[in-house]
Coordinates of C-alpha atoms in Angstrom, one line a residue:
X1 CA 158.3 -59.0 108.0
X2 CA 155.3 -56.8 107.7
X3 CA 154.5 -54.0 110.5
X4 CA 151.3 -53.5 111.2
X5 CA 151.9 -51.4 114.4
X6 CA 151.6 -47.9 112.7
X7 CA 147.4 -48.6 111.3
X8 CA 147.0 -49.8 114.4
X9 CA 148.1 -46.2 116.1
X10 CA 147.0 -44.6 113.6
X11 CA 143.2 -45.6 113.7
X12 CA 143.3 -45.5 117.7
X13 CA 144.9 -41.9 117.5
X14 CA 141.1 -40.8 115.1
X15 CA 138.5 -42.3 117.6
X16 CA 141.0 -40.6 120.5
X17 CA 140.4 -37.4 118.1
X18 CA 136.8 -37.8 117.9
X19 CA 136.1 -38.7 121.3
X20 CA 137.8 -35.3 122.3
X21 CA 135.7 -33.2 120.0
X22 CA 132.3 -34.6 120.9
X23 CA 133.4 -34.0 124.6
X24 CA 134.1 -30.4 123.6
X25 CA 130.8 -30.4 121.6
X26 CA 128.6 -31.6 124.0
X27 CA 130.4 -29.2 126.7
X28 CA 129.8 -26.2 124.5
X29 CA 126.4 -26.8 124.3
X30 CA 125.9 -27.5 128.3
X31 CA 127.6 -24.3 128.9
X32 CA 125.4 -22.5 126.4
X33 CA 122.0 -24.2 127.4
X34 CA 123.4 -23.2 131.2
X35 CA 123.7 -19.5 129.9
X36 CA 120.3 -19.3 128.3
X37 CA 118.3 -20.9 131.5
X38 CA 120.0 -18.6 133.8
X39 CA 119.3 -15.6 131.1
X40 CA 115.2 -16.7 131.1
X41 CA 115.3 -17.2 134.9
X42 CA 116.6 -14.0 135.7
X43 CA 114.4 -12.1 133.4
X44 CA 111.3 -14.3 134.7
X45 CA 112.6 -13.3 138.2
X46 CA 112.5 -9.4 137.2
X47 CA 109.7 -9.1 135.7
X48 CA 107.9 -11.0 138.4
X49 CA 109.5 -8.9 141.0
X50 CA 108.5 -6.0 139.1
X51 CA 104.8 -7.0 138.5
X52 CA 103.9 -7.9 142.8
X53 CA 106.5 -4.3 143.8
X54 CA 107.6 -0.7 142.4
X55 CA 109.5 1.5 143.6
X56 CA 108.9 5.5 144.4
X57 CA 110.7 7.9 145.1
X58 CA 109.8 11.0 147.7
X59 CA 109.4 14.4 146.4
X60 CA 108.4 17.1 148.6
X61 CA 107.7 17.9 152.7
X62 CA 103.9 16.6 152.7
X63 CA 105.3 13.3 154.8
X64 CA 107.6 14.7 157.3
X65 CA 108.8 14.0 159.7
X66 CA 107.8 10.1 158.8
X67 CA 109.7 10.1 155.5
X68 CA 112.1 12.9 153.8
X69 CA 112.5 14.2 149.9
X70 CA 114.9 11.9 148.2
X71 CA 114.0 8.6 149.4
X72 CA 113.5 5.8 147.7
X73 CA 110.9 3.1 148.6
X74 CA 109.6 -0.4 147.6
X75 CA 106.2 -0.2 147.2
X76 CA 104.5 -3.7 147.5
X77 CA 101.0 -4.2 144.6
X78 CA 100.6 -7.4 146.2
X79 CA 99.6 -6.6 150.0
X80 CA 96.2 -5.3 149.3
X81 CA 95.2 -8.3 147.4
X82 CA 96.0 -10.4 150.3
X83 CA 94.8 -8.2 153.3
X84 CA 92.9 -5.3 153.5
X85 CA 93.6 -1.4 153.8
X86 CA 94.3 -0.5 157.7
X87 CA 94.3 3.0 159.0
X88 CA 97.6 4.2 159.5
X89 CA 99.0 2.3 156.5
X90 CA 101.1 4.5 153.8
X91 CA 100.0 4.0 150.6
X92 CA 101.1 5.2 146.8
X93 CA 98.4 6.3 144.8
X94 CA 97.2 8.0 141.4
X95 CA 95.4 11.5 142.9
X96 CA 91.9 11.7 141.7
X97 CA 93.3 15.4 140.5
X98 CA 94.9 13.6 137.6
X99 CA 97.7 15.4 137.6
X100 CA 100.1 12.8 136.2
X101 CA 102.4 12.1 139.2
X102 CA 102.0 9.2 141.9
X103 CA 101.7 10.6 145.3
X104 CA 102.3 9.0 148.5
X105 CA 99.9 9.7 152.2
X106 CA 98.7 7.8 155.1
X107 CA 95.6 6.3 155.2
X108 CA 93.3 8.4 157.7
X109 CA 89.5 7.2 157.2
X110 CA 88.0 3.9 155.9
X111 CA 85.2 3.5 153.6
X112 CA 81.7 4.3 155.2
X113 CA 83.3 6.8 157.8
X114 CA 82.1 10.3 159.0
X115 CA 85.7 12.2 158.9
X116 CA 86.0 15.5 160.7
X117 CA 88.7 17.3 161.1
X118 CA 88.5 20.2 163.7
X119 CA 90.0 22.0 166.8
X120 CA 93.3 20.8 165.5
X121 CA 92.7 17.2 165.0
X122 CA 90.9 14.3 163.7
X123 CA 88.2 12.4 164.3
X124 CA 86.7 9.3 162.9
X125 CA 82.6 8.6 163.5
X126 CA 82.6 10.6 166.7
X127 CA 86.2 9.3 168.2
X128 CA 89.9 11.3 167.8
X129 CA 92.7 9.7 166.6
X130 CA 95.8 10.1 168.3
X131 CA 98.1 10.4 166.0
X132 CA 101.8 10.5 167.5
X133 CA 103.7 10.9 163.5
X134 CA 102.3 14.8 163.4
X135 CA 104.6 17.7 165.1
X136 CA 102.0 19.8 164.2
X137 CA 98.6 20.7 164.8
X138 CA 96.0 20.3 161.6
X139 CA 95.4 23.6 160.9
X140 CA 92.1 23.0 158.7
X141 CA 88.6 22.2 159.5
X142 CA 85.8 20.0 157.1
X143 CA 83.4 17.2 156.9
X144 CA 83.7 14.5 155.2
X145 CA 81.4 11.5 154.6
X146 CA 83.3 8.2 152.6
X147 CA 81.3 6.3 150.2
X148 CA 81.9 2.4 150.0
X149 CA 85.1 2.1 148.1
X150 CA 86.5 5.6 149.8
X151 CA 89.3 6.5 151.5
X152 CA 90.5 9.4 153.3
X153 CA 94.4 10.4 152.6
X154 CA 96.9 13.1 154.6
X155 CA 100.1 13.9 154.6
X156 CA 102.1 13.5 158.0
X157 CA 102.5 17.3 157.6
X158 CA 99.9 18.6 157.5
X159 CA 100.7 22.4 156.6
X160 CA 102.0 21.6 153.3
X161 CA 100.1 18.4 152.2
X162 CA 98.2 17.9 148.7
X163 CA 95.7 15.4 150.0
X164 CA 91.9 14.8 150.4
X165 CA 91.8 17.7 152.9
X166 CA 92.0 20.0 149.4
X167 CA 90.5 17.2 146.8
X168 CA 88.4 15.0 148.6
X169 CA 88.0 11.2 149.3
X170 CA 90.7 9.0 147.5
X171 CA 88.5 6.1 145.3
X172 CA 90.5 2.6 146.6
X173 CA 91.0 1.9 142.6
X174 CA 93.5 4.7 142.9
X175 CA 95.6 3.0 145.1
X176 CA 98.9 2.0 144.0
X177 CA 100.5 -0.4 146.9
X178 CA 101.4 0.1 150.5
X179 CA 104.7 1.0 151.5
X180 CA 107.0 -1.5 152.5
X181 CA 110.6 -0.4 153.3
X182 CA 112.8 2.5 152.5
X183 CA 116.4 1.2 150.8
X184 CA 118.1 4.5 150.0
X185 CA 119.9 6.4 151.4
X186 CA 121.7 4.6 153.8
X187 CA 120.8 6.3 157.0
X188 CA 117.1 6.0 156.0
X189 CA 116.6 2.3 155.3
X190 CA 114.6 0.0 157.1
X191 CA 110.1 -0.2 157.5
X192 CA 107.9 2.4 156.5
X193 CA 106.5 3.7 159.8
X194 CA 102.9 2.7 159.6
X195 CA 100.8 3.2 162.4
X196 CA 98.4 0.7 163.8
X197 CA 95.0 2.1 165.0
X198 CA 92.9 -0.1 167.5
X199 CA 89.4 -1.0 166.0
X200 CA 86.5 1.8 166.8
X201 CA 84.7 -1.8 168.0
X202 CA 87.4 -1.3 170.6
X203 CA 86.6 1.9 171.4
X204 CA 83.2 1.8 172.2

């Protein structure tokens, strides 16, 4: 009597064999396919992130006591292309001087405004500003009149400040991004400190 049993196991044990290795085919390849999305997300997430922010880091006195050497900020490129420029905002900026180096100041005048600084402080088309971020007084004096894409930039201290009090109105295509938050170090994070300026409509 013939046995046929051990074909029989024989050709099941193959498909068994092949069934197992497309199984371990086809989960190579889903594990690899799930590398390389995550791979091209994550890059399409930097480099998006790195296109609408920057990031900047403080050198230097000229903002104190609002922000201190060695911070680091996030700057945002996207806010001023949804919104416009405010007084009070801090902004990053390429100085008209040239000199290389992104710098970072409050905004102070808007474009069309007669800026004065004198008797210690400064005035905007006729009206002061209060402005509660200087522990000092200014201790300059000038004129100046802003053109139609003009700004006028200071430092928060305003002793020791490279700003358009020494090199004139800053040109808006100059400007970098507004400040958004501080993330290092520790006991510095959180806002910028902007400062929000009622309207000179609301003045009058």
């Amino acid at each position: 009597m013939e046995d046929y049993s051990a074909p029989y196991e024989e050709h099941g044990t193959t498909e068994e064999t092949e069934s197992i290795s497309l199984a371990r085919a086809f989960g190579e390849r889903s594990i690899l396919r799930d590398l390389v999305e995550t791979l091209v997300l994550a890059l399409v997430i930097f480099f998006a992130v790195n296109a609408l922010t920057g990031r900047f880091y403080v050198r230097g006195s000229s903002m104190e006591p609002s922000l201190h050497s060695g911070q680091y900020l996030i700057v945002s490129k996207l806010s001023y292309r949804l919104g416009d420029i405010q007084r009070g905002d801090i902004v990053v900026f390429e100085p008209p001087n040239g000199d290389g180096e992104d710098y970072i100041k409050r905004i102070i005048g808007l474009p069309g405004e007669q800026i004065e600084i004198r008797d210690g402080a400064v005035w905007s088309n006729g009206y002061r500003l209060e402005e509660p971020y200087v522990n000092s007084a200014t201790p300059y004096s000038g004129s100046w009149l802003l053109g139609p894409d003009e700004y006028f930039v200071l430092g928060d201290n305003r002793a020791n400040s490279s700003d358009s009090h020494s090199w004139g109105p800053l040109p808006g295509k100059n400007i970098v991004g507004k400040a958004l938050l501080s993330y290092w170090p520790p006991q510095h994070w959180g806002l910028a400190p902007h400062q929000r300026f009622p309207s000179m409509q609301d003045q009058e």
